[in-house]
Short mmCIF file of C-alpha atoms and ligand atoms in Angstrom, two decimals:
data_model
loop_
_atom_site.label_atom_id
_atom_site.label_comp_id
_atom_site.label_asym_id
_atom_site.label_seq_id
_atom_site.Cartn_x
_atom_site.Cartn_y
_atom_site.Cartn_z
CA MET A 1362 18.94 -26.51 1.55
CA ARG A 1363 18.64 -27.02 -2.20
CA ARG A 1364 19.60 -24.32 -4.88
CA LEU A 1365 16.11 -23.59 -6.62
CA GLY A 1366 16.26 -22.86 -9.99
CA CYS A 1367 12.92 -21.57 -11.36
CA ILE A 1368 11.88 -20.47 -14.97
CA ALA A 1369 8.40 -18.53 -14.92
CA ASP A 1370 6.37 -17.60 -18.06
CA ASP A 1371 6.16 -14.24 -17.60
CA PHE A 1372 7.63 -10.97 -15.69
CA THR A 1373 4.52 -10.77 -12.99
CA GLY A 1374 4.33 -14.35 -12.56
CA ALA A 1375 8.33 -14.30 -11.79
CA THR A 1376 7.74 -11.35 -8.64
CA ASP A 1377 4.73 -13.51 -7.61
CA VAL A 1378 7.02 -16.54 -7.06
CA ALA A 1379 9.88 -14.87 -5.79
CA SER A 1380 7.44 -13.25 -3.40
CA VAL A 1381 6.25 -16.08 -1.78
CA LEU A 1382 9.90 -17.84 -1.24
CA ALA A 1383 10.59 -14.40 -0.09
CA SER A 1384 8.07 -14.91 2.29
CA VAL A 1385 9.27 -18.01 3.19
CA GLY A 1386 12.72 -17.17 3.81
CA ARG A 1387 14.83 -17.80 0.59
CA ASP A 1388 17.22 -15.53 -0.21
CA VAL A 1389 15.88 -14.98 -4.10
CA VAL A 1390 16.63 -12.91 -6.85
CA VAL A 1391 15.09 -12.32 -9.93
CA ALA A 1392 16.74 -12.11 -13.52
CA PHE A 1393 14.97 -10.97 -16.82
CA GLY A 1394 15.92 -13.27 -19.19
CA PRO A 1395 19.35 -16.03 -18.74
CA GLN A 1396 21.56 -14.29 -20.04
CA ARG A 1397 21.15 -11.64 -16.95
CA LEU A 1398 22.25 -14.32 -14.65
CA THR A 1399 25.35 -12.71 -13.86
CA GLY A 1400 26.78 -10.43 -11.00
CA SER A 1401 27.74 -10.93 -7.50
CA GLU A 1402 24.07 -10.87 -6.09
CA PHE A 1403 23.45 -14.31 -7.79
CA ALA A 1404 26.49 -16.07 -6.35
CA ASP A 1405 24.74 -15.38 -2.77
CA ALA A 1406 21.23 -16.56 -3.58
CA ASP A 1407 19.77 -19.44 -2.67
CA ALA A 1408 17.02 -19.27 -5.47
CA VAL A 1409 16.97 -17.55 -8.67
CA VAL A 1410 13.86 -16.88 -10.92
CA ILE A 1411 14.54 -16.85 -14.82
CA ALA A 1412 11.51 -14.65 -15.90
CA LEU A 1413 10.39 -15.01 -19.82
CA LYS A 1414 8.07 -13.72 -21.72
CA SER A 1415 6.65 -17.34 -22.93
CA ARG A 1416 3.44 -17.90 -21.74
CA THR A 1417 1.84 -17.18 -25.44
CA ALA A 1418 4.97 -17.43 -27.43
CA PRO A 1419 5.17 -19.81 -30.43
CA VAL A 1420 6.09 -23.31 -28.94
CA GLU A 1421 9.30 -23.54 -30.69
CA GLU A 1422 10.65 -20.16 -29.72
CA CYS A 1423 8.97 -21.34 -25.98
CA VAL A 1424 11.24 -24.40 -25.57
CA SER A 1425 14.23 -22.78 -26.76
CA ASP A 1426 13.85 -20.19 -24.28
CA VAL A 1427 12.81 -22.34 -21.62
CA LEU A 1428 15.66 -24.97 -22.38
CA ASP A 1429 18.09 -21.60 -22.29
CA ALA A 1430 17.20 -20.48 -18.77
CA ALA A 1431 17.33 -23.96 -17.70
CA ARG A 1432 20.96 -24.09 -18.79
CA ALA A 1433 21.50 -20.84 -16.96
CA LEU A 1434 20.03 -22.22 -13.86
CA ARG A 1435 21.94 -25.35 -13.82
CA ALA A 1436 25.24 -23.47 -14.93
CA TRP A 1437 24.46 -21.34 -11.93
CA GLY A 1438 24.24 -24.62 -9.32
CA ALA A 1439 20.54 -25.12 -9.41
CA THR A 1440 19.80 -28.35 -7.46
CA GLN A 1441 15.89 -28.42 -7.84
CA PHE A 1442 14.05 -27.36 -10.56
CA TYR A 1443 10.84 -25.20 -10.60
CA LEU A 1444 8.61 -23.87 -13.80
CA LYS A 1445 5.93 -21.30 -12.75
CA TYR A 1446 2.72 -20.79 -15.15
CA CYS A 1447 -0.22 -18.91 -14.21
CA SER A 1448 -2.34 -20.09 -11.58
CA THR A 1449 -5.22 -20.02 -13.83
CA PHE A 1450 -3.65 -22.43 -16.23
CA ASP A 1451 -3.15 -20.06 -19.30
CA SER A 1452 -2.16 -22.22 -22.10
CA THR A 1453 -3.88 -23.51 -25.06
CA SER A 1454 -3.94 -27.42 -26.78
CA ASP A 1455 -0.49 -26.81 -28.40
CA GLY A 1456 0.85 -25.32 -25.84
CA ASN A 1457 3.19 -23.77 -23.68
CA ILE A 1458 2.68 -25.70 -20.38
CA GLY A 1459 3.40 -29.18 -21.78
CA PRO A 1460 5.98 -28.65 -24.20
CA SER A 1461 8.01 -26.60 -21.59
CA ILE A 1462 7.59 -29.54 -19.14
CA ASP A 1463 8.43 -31.87 -21.68
CA ALA A 1464 11.76 -30.30 -22.63
CA LEU A 1465 12.67 -29.38 -19.14
CA LEU A 1466 12.40 -33.35 -18.30
CA ALA A 1467 14.76 -34.58 -20.88
CA GLU A 1468 16.98 -31.57 -20.63
CA LEU A 1469 17.54 -32.15 -16.98
CA GLY A 1470 17.24 -35.97 -17.09
CA LEU A 1471 14.22 -35.99 -14.52
CA THR A 1472 11.77 -38.53 -14.49
CA THR A 1473 8.13 -37.05 -13.18
CA ALA A 1474 6.81 -33.87 -13.01
CA LEU A 1475 4.54 -32.42 -10.42
CA ALA A 1476 1.72 -29.93 -11.54
CA ALA A 1477 -0.39 -28.12 -8.74
CA PRO A 1478 -1.32 -24.54 -9.88
CA SER A 1479 -3.50 -24.13 -6.69
CA TYR A 1480 -2.91 -20.96 -5.21
CA PRO A 1481 -5.45 -20.53 -2.23
CA ALA A 1482 -4.23 -16.98 -1.11
CA ASN A 1483 -5.42 -15.62 -4.73
CA GLY A 1484 -8.66 -17.92 -4.61
CA ARG A 1485 -7.13 -20.77 -7.39
CA THR A 1486 -7.63 -24.35 -5.85
CA VAL A 1487 -7.62 -27.72 -7.93
CA TYR A 1488 -10.06 -30.26 -6.34
CA GLN A 1489 -11.28 -33.75 -8.18
CA GLY A 1490 -8.56 -32.80 -10.86
CA HIS A 1491 -10.62 -29.65 -11.34
CA LEU A 1492 -9.33 -25.99 -11.27
CA PHE A 1493 -11.57 -23.28 -9.16
CA VAL A 1494 -11.10 -19.50 -9.50
CA GLY A 1495 -12.62 -18.41 -6.35
CA HIS A 1496 -16.58 -19.95 -6.05
CA GLU A 1497 -16.19 -20.56 -9.60
CA ARG A 1498 -14.66 -23.12 -11.78
CA LEU A 1499 -11.97 -22.38 -14.58
CA ASP A 1500 -14.40 -22.46 -17.51
CA GLU A 1501 -17.38 -20.24 -15.93
CA SER A 1502 -14.55 -17.65 -14.69
CA PRO A 1503 -13.78 -14.82 -16.66
CA MET A 1504 -10.67 -16.68 -17.89
CA ARG A 1505 -13.43 -18.58 -20.42
CA ASP A 1506 -13.30 -15.20 -22.45
CA HIS A 1507 -9.58 -14.79 -22.15
CA PRO A 1508 -8.37 -13.15 -25.53
CA LEU A 1509 -5.53 -14.92 -25.97
CA THR A 1510 -5.80 -18.34 -23.61
CA PRO A 1511 -9.31 -18.67 -23.31
CA MET A 1512 -9.82 -21.45 -21.05
CA ARG A 1513 -12.87 -23.60 -22.08
CA ASP A 1514 -12.39 -26.18 -19.58
CA SER A 1515 -11.31 -26.78 -16.05
CA GLN A 1516 -10.03 -30.56 -16.02
CA LEU A 1517 -6.46 -30.01 -15.38
CA ARG A 1518 -6.16 -34.09 -17.24
CA ARG A 1519 -8.13 -33.14 -20.13
CA LEU A 1520 -6.42 -29.59 -20.86
CA LEU A 1521 -2.76 -31.02 -20.11
CA ALA A 1522 -2.86 -34.24 -21.87
CA PRO A 1523 -2.98 -32.83 -25.91
CA GLN A 1524 -0.08 -30.86 -25.26
CA THR A 1525 2.31 -33.09 -23.51
CA ALA A 1526 4.11 -36.40 -24.72
CA GLN A 1527 3.95 -37.62 -21.30
CA PRO A 1528 1.71 -39.73 -19.36
CA VAL A 1529 -0.51 -37.60 -17.06
CA ALA A 1530 -2.14 -38.68 -13.90
CA ASN A 1531 -4.00 -37.38 -10.78
CA LEU A 1532 -3.22 -37.12 -7.37
CA PHE A 1533 -7.00 -36.49 -5.54
CA LEU A 1534 -7.26 -34.40 -2.17
CA ASP A 1535 -7.38 -37.84 -0.10
CA GLU A 1536 -4.21 -38.95 -1.33
CA VAL A 1537 -2.49 -35.75 -0.73
CA ARG A 1538 -3.90 -35.58 2.77
CA ALA A 1539 -2.41 -39.22 3.37
CA GLY A 1540 0.83 -37.85 4.08
CA GLY A 1541 4.50 -37.72 2.48
CA GLU A 1542 5.13 -41.69 1.85
CA THR A 1543 1.21 -41.50 -0.58
CA ILE A 1544 3.06 -38.34 -2.32
CA ARG A 1545 6.23 -39.82 -2.68
CA GLU A 1546 4.83 -43.28 -4.18
CA ALA A 1547 2.89 -41.24 -6.90
CA LEU A 1548 5.58 -39.38 -7.97
CA ALA A 1549 8.33 -42.48 -7.98
CA PRO A 1550 10.83 -42.48 -10.64
CA GLU A 1551 9.49 -45.95 -11.56
CA SER A 1552 6.45 -44.59 -13.29
CA PRO A 1553 7.39 -41.50 -15.20
CA ARG A 1554 4.71 -39.04 -15.77
CA THR A 1555 3.08 -35.56 -14.85
CA VAL A 1556 0.94 -36.12 -11.83
CA ILE A 1557 -1.71 -32.86 -11.55
CA ALA A 1558 -2.67 -32.58 -7.53
CA ASP A 1559 -5.65 -31.54 -5.82
CA ALA A 1560 -4.54 -28.66 -3.27
CA ILE A 1561 -6.82 -26.74 -1.65
CA ASP A 1562 -5.29 -25.10 1.15
CA ASP A 1563 -1.44 -23.84 1.68
CA ASP A 1564 -1.21 -27.29 3.79
CA ASP A 1565 -1.69 -29.36 1.11
CA LEU A 1566 0.73 -27.50 -1.03
CA ARG A 1567 3.47 -27.31 1.26
CA ALA A 1568 2.98 -31.24 1.97
CA LEU A 1569 3.33 -31.86 -1.58
CA ALA A 1570 6.89 -29.89 -2.04
CA ARG A 1571 8.36 -31.13 1.05
CA ALA A 1572 7.54 -34.91 -0.46
CA SER A 1573 9.13 -34.13 -3.72
CA ASP A 1574 12.43 -35.79 -4.52
CA PRO A 1575 15.09 -34.01 -6.28
CA HIS A 1576 14.32 -36.11 -9.58
CA VAL A 1577 10.99 -34.24 -9.77
CA LEU A 1578 10.25 -31.18 -11.48
CA LEU A 1579 7.85 -28.92 -9.67
CA THR A 1580 5.58 -27.00 -11.98
CA GLY A 1581 2.49 -24.59 -10.75
CA GLY A 1582 1.40 -21.72 -9.59
CA ALA A 1583 3.55 -19.57 -7.05
CA GLY A 1584 1.61 -21.56 -4.25
CA LEU A 1585 3.77 -24.54 -4.60
CA ALA A 1586 6.74 -22.17 -3.22
CA LEU A 1587 5.00 -22.11 0.57
CA GLY A 1588 6.78 -25.81 0.57
CA LEU A 1589 10.31 -24.65 -0.27
CA GLY A 1590 11.22 -22.70 2.62
CA ALA A 1591 13.17 -23.10 5.89
CA GLU A 1592 10.80 -25.43 8.47
CA GLY A 1593 8.46 -22.83 10.20
CA GLU A 1594 10.53 -19.69 8.85
CA ALA A 1595 8.64 -16.44 7.61
CA ALA A 1596 10.28 -13.18 6.80
CA ASP A 1597 8.95 -10.04 5.06
CA ARG A 1598 11.83 -8.15 4.01
CA PRO A 1599 12.39 -4.46 3.32
CA LEU A 1600 14.23 -3.17 0.21
CA PRO A 1601 18.06 -4.10 0.49
CA HIS A 1602 18.61 -0.66 0.37
CA GLY A 1603 15.84 1.09 2.09
CA ALA A 1604 12.83 3.01 0.36
CA PRO A 1605 13.95 5.20 -2.64
CA GLN A 1606 13.49 9.07 -2.18
CA GLY A 1607 11.49 10.72 -5.46
CA GLY A 1608 8.18 10.72 -7.28
CA ARG A 1609 5.71 7.93 -7.53
CA LEU A 1610 3.71 6.53 -10.16
CA VAL A 1611 1.28 4.26 -11.34
CA VAL A 1612 1.43 2.93 -15.14
CA SER A 1613 -1.58 0.50 -16.23
CA GLY A 1614 -2.29 -1.29 -19.07
CA SER A 1615 -4.54 -3.54 -18.02
CA ALA A 1616 -7.87 -4.45 -18.35
CA SER A 1617 -8.49 -6.91 -15.98
CA SER A 1618 -11.72 -6.57 -13.41
CA LYS A 1619 -8.99 -6.43 -10.06
CA THR A 1620 -7.24 -3.55 -11.81
CA ARG A 1621 -10.61 -1.73 -13.46
CA SER A 1622 -11.62 -1.63 -9.58
CA GLN A 1623 -8.25 -0.45 -8.35
CA ILE A 1624 -7.98 2.54 -10.86
CA ALA A 1625 -12.48 3.38 -9.83
CA HIS A 1626 -10.72 3.48 -6.30
CA ALA A 1627 -7.23 5.44 -7.16
CA ARG A 1628 -9.08 8.09 -9.38
CA SER A 1629 -11.27 9.31 -6.53
CA GLU A 1630 -7.86 10.07 -4.71
CA LEU A 1631 -5.07 10.59 -6.86
CA PRO A 1632 -4.21 12.83 -9.56
CA SER A 1633 -4.74 10.46 -12.79
CA ARG A 1634 -4.63 10.73 -16.43
CA LYS A 1635 -6.56 8.36 -19.03
CA LEU A 1636 -4.68 7.54 -22.37
CA ASP A 1637 -6.41 9.02 -25.32
CA LEU A 1638 -7.05 6.01 -27.07
CA GLN A 1639 -8.34 7.56 -30.60
CA ARG A 1640 -5.30 9.67 -30.33
CA LEU A 1641 -3.11 6.58 -29.80
CA ALA A 1642 -5.27 4.84 -32.58
CA ALA A 1643 -4.29 7.65 -35.38
CA GLY A 1644 -0.71 7.09 -34.19
CA GLU A 1645 0.27 10.05 -32.12
CA SER A 1646 2.88 9.84 -29.57
CA LEU A 1647 1.38 10.25 -25.95
CA ALA A 1648 4.34 9.60 -23.95
CA PRO A 1649 6.05 13.08 -24.07
CA GLU A 1650 2.73 15.44 -22.28
CA LEU A 1651 2.21 12.54 -20.00
CA ALA A 1652 5.32 12.71 -18.69
CA GLU A 1653 5.50 16.84 -18.60
CA TRP A 1654 2.13 16.49 -16.78
CA VAL A 1655 3.76 13.70 -14.21
CA VAL A 1656 6.67 15.68 -13.46
CA GLU A 1657 4.44 18.81 -12.47
CA GLN A 1658 2.38 16.97 -9.96
CA TRP A 1659 5.47 15.85 -8.48
CA ALA A 1660 6.66 19.36 -8.44
CA ALA A 1661 3.24 20.73 -6.72
CA GLU A 1662 3.38 17.81 -4.15
CA ALA A 1663 6.40 15.34 -3.41
CA HIS A 1664 5.58 11.75 -3.07
CA ARG A 1665 2.34 12.15 -3.88
CA PRO A 1666 1.50 9.28 -6.33
CA VAL A 1667 0.19 9.74 -10.07
CA LEU A 1668 -1.76 7.43 -11.84
CA VAL A 1669 -1.71 6.68 -15.78
CA TYR A 1670 -4.17 4.01 -17.17
CA ALA A 1671 -5.39 2.64 -20.23
CA THR A 1672 -8.68 1.20 -19.42
CA ASP A 1673 -11.44 1.85 -16.66
CA SER A 1674 -14.15 -0.03 -18.36
CA LEU A 1675 -14.84 -2.63 -20.79
CA ASP A 1676 -16.25 -0.46 -22.98
CA ASP A 1677 -12.74 1.12 -24.03
CA LEU A 1678 -12.00 -2.41 -25.02
CA ALA A 1679 -15.53 -2.65 -27.39
CA ALA A 1680 -14.48 1.06 -29.02
CA ILE A 1681 -11.80 -0.32 -30.58
CA PRO A 1682 -12.17 -2.12 -33.84
CA ALA A 1683 -11.31 -6.04 -33.57
CA ASP A 1684 -8.64 -5.33 -36.30
CA GLU A 1685 -7.51 -2.40 -34.82
CA ARG A 1686 -7.00 -4.30 -31.25
CA ALA A 1687 -3.50 -5.52 -31.56
CA GLY A 1688 -1.82 -2.35 -32.53
CA VAL A 1689 -3.39 -0.47 -29.84
CA ALA A 1690 -2.58 -2.75 -27.33
CA ASP A 1691 1.06 -2.63 -28.75
CA ARG A 1692 0.94 1.26 -28.76
CA ILE A 1693 -0.69 1.66 -24.83
CA GLU A 1694 2.30 -0.88 -23.87
CA ARG A 1695 4.87 1.29 -25.79
CA THR A 1696 3.79 4.46 -24.35
CA LEU A 1697 3.36 3.21 -20.61
CA ALA A 1698 7.30 2.22 -21.11
CA ASP A 1699 8.35 5.30 -22.99
CA LEU A 1700 6.57 7.35 -20.13
CA ALA A 1701 8.24 5.81 -17.29
CA ALA A 1702 11.35 5.98 -18.93
CA ALA A 1703 11.16 9.45 -19.07
CA THR A 1704 10.49 10.55 -15.81
CA LEU A 1705 13.21 8.46 -15.08
CA ASP A 1706 15.85 11.47 -14.98
CA HIS A 1707 13.21 13.75 -13.88
CA GLY A 1708 12.83 12.05 -10.04
CA LEU A 1709 11.31 8.58 -10.94
CA GLY A 1710 11.60 6.58 -7.50
CA ALA A 1711 9.08 4.08 -7.22
CA LEU A 1712 6.99 2.61 -9.68
CA LEU A 1713 4.34 0.41 -9.84
CA VAL A 1714 3.20 -1.33 -12.85
CA ALA A 1715 -0.26 -3.37 -13.37
CA GLY A 1716 -0.49 -5.81 -16.11
CA GLY A 1717 1.77 -8.89 -17.35
CA GLU A 1718 2.53 -7.48 -20.77
CA THR A 1719 2.77 -4.10 -19.81
CA SER A 1720 5.12 -4.93 -17.13
CA GLY A 1721 6.96 -6.72 -19.75
CA ARG A 1722 7.72 -3.88 -21.93
CA VAL A 1723 8.12 -1.38 -18.52
CA VAL A 1724 11.05 -3.73 -17.65
CA GLN A 1725 12.82 -3.75 -20.65
CA THR A 1726 12.72 -0.06 -21.85
CA LEU A 1727 14.02 0.62 -18.43
CA GLY A 1728 16.90 -1.72 -19.10
CA ILE A 1729 16.40 -3.93 -15.64
CA ASP A 1730 18.60 -7.05 -15.80
CA ALA A 1731 17.59 -8.33 -12.12
CA ILE A 1732 15.34 -7.74 -8.79
CA ARG A 1733 15.51 -8.16 -5.32
CA ILE A 1734 12.18 -8.81 -3.25
CA GLY A 1735 10.83 -6.31 -0.80
CA PRO A 1736 7.76 -5.99 1.43
CA GLN A 1737 4.84 -7.27 0.16
CA LEU A 1738 2.03 -5.44 -0.93
CA ALA A 1739 -0.86 -8.19 -1.81
CA PRO A 1740 -0.46 -11.81 -2.38
CA GLY A 1741 1.89 -12.37 -5.13
CA VAL A 1742 2.36 -8.61 -5.57
CA VAL A 1743 5.61 -7.03 -3.90
CA TRP A 1744 7.69 -4.04 -4.04
CA ALA A 1745 11.63 -4.76 -5.29
CA GLU A 1746 14.56 -3.40 -6.26
CA ALA A 1747 15.62 -2.75 -9.20
CA ALA A 1748 18.85 -0.74 -10.75
CA VAL A 1749 18.38 1.58 -13.46
CA ALA A 1750 21.16 3.48 -15.53
CA SER A 1751 19.13 6.96 -15.84
CA ALA A 1752 20.58 8.41 -18.69
CA ALA A 1753 20.77 5.71 -20.74
CA ALA A 1754 17.39 4.76 -20.30
CA ALA A 1755 16.03 8.33 -21.30
CA CYS A 1756 18.05 8.40 -24.38
CA ASP A 1757 17.37 5.24 -25.69
CA GLY A 1758 15.82 6.23 -28.23
CA SER A 1759 12.02 5.37 -26.90
CA ALA A 1760 11.87 7.95 -24.40
CA ASP A 1761 10.69 11.33 -25.95
CA PRO A 1762 13.43 13.99 -26.80
CA ALA A 1763 10.89 16.91 -26.26
CA LEU A 1764 10.68 16.40 -22.95
CA PRO A 1765 13.69 17.95 -21.07
CA THR A 1766 16.56 15.74 -19.86
CA ARG A 1767 19.41 16.25 -17.21
CA SER A 1768 22.50 16.92 -18.51
CA ALA A 1769 24.15 15.11 -15.84
CA PRO A 1770 26.22 11.87 -17.02
CA GLU A 1771 24.87 8.27 -17.17
CA GLN A 1772 24.65 6.82 -13.56
CA THR A 1773 23.25 3.53 -11.78
CA ARG A 1774 20.74 4.56 -9.10
CA ARG A 1775 18.27 2.31 -7.33
CA ILE A 1776 14.19 2.78 -7.63
CA ALA A 1777 11.31 0.48 -6.30
CA ILE A 1778 9.31 -1.45 -8.32
CA ALA A 1779 6.43 -3.49 -7.90
CA LEU A 1780 4.86 -5.25 -11.09
CA LYS A 1781 1.24 -6.62 -10.55
CA SER A 1782 -1.01 -9.36 -12.33
CA GLY A 1783 -4.04 -7.91 -13.58
CA ASN A 1784 -5.84 -10.05 -11.14
CA PHE A 1785 -3.99 -9.55 -8.04
CA GLY A 1786 -4.59 -6.94 -5.22
CA ASP A 1787 -7.43 -5.42 -3.06
CA GLU A 1788 -9.19 -1.92 -4.94
CA ARG A 1789 -6.90 -0.11 -2.69
CA LEU A 1790 -3.74 -1.23 -3.63
CA PHE A 1791 -2.59 1.63 -6.41
CA THR A 1792 -3.23 4.50 -3.28
CA ASP A 1793 -1.96 2.12 -0.05
CA ALA A 1794 1.20 0.11 -1.94
CA TRP A 1795 3.06 3.54 -0.94
CA GLU A 1796 2.87 2.62 2.93
CA GLN A 1797 5.38 0.05 3.02
CA LEU A 1798 8.08 2.55 1.56
CA ARG A 1799 7.92 4.80 4.82
N1 ATP B 2707 -8.73 -0.31 -24.40
C1 ATP B 2707 -7.71 -1.18 -24.59
N2 ATP B 2707 -7.53 -1.59 -26.15
C2 ATP B 2707 -7.20 -2.41 -26.70
N3 ATP B 2707 -6.04 -3.17 -25.71
C3 ATP B 2707 -5.82 -2.34 -24.43
C4 ATP B 2707 -6.67 -2.04 -24.14
N4 ATP B 2707 -6.83 -1.57 -22.50
C5 ATP B 2707 -5.44 -2.50 -22.45
N5 ATP B 2707 -4.89 -3.51 -23.62
C6 ATP B 2707 -4.26 -4.06 -23.70
O1 ATP B 2707 -3.97 -5.20 -22.79
C7 ATP B 2707 -3.14 -6.03 -22.60
C8 ATP B 2707 -2.93 -6.30 -21.40
O2 ATP B 2707 -2.41 -7.28 -20.74
P1 ATP B 2707 -1.82 -6.96 -19.80
O3 ATP B 2707 -0.82 -8.55 -19.46
O4 ATP B 2707 -0.66 -5.63 -19.31
O5 ATP B 2707 -2.65 -7.31 -18.24
P2 ATP B 2707 -3.64 -8.00 -17.55
O6 ATP B 2707 -3.96 -9.22 -19.00
O7 ATP B 2707 -4.73 -7.41 -16.93
O8 ATP B 2707 -2.68 -9.09 -16.80
P3 ATP B 2707 -2.00 -10.57 -16.49
O9 ATP B 2707 -1.54 -10.75 -17.72
O10 ATP B 2707 -1.09 -10.09 -15.33
O11 ATP B 2707 -3.61 -11.18 -16.37
C9 ATP B 2707 -1.83 -5.03 -22.93
O12 ATP B 2707 -1.27 -5.24 -24.33
C10 ATP B 2707 -2.83 -3.90 -23.21
O13 ATP B 2707 -1.52 -2.93 -24.25
O1 LIG B 2708 -0.64 -17.39 -11.29
C1 LIG B 2708 -0.47 -16.48 -11.69
O2 LIG B 2708 -2.16 -16.28 -11.38
C2 LIG B 2708 0.05 -15.19 -11.33
O3 LIG B 2708 1.01 -15.10 -11.16
C3 LIG B 2708 0.38 -14.67 -13.05
O4 LIG B 2708 1.17 -15.50 -13.81
C4 LIG B 2708 -0.27 -13.93 -14.05
O5 LIG B 2708 0.17 -13.75 -15.63
#
């Protein structure tokens, strides 16, 4: 089996594709940045995903990060490469999908890219070159109004062409279903280009991945990874060292509609606190009092999950003046990350984070280098195992000094962590995720 090197443009996307790779039997590790690709767990793996925060970064910064990741993966021994971006093709006419593909093809000496964002398990399909989200075209779905990457077209060729120097072609469903030979011809090295493939079910994705030779750069959502496993093998994995003991916490900075329904459901079953956005906007630091409250809940009832969230209604977004929104968003992310760090020394055992940006901030604040994939919670959402340095994380200056910290020396221990994309999971996710940790 080829050693697979995957580059994901955000942190939740990285665990998404890793979860699919694990489900088809790959031994996969996620590294949060190319410089983290060290250590024995990587030597044994047959797939590595490097998580970047490049989706909405300036183009030059994104390309530089993608190239660093590609070089690290090549040094690790990758012989097949996969660029994971959002299944809703989140990008603008400047990038960053096209520039990432161009840079990778040149760096790796590959000729052709396959582009397959389809992810049927999460309702994303591509037909006649158009991307659908559930029953809606991409440009008629809520992605139309995404604050950073508003998707106002569903025709992928039109979306990609302005972003790339490569010719862009289509591979329509009848050609995909005609079989491996037809797919191989479309991806032949003699006609270098990016080929956008239709796929409306998992078998289409399997056929595409399996017909792709090593000269093809695989790109897309996580669904394409279904074709990269051992034939017929499927494995749902426990956490490598079993379920950790300790407090259970959900932090949500996501305002997506799926997350809002998960919050609405969880509020009736779990102790919950909503961030006071007016106080945050006024510059108050809320993490210390929230951490105290969380620790009190754990003291009152061990193992009861606790929820802290930013938004449960679109009115919350409207309440913040447009020119203050970015600042508030940043404070929300920092508050939730500081809260998680502050509870680390007070028994945090399992942490579920909702939202890609929020997940990035939390992982960085907790100083997590890498994770190993465990049991699945929903398509694209998994529990994973992370090593954390408890005392270091609580004393890095981001956590509140007012909260009493343990005087024990710094130690490394394991927690369970799940990074949930805003639009993934059913409404019971925050209340039922813990069943997998029994
Ligand atoms: N009421 C609010 N006002 C301003 N910003 C908010 C508000 N609620 C959430 N945010 C910010 O919105 C952003 C949500 O992004 P995030 O990526 O975490 O979630 P998402 O977009 O739902 O997830 P994904 O990227 O996985 O689809 C965060 O920066 C968060 O701080
Ligand atoms: O592909 C998806 O939809 C997700 O993994 C994601 O990238 C959300 O940010």
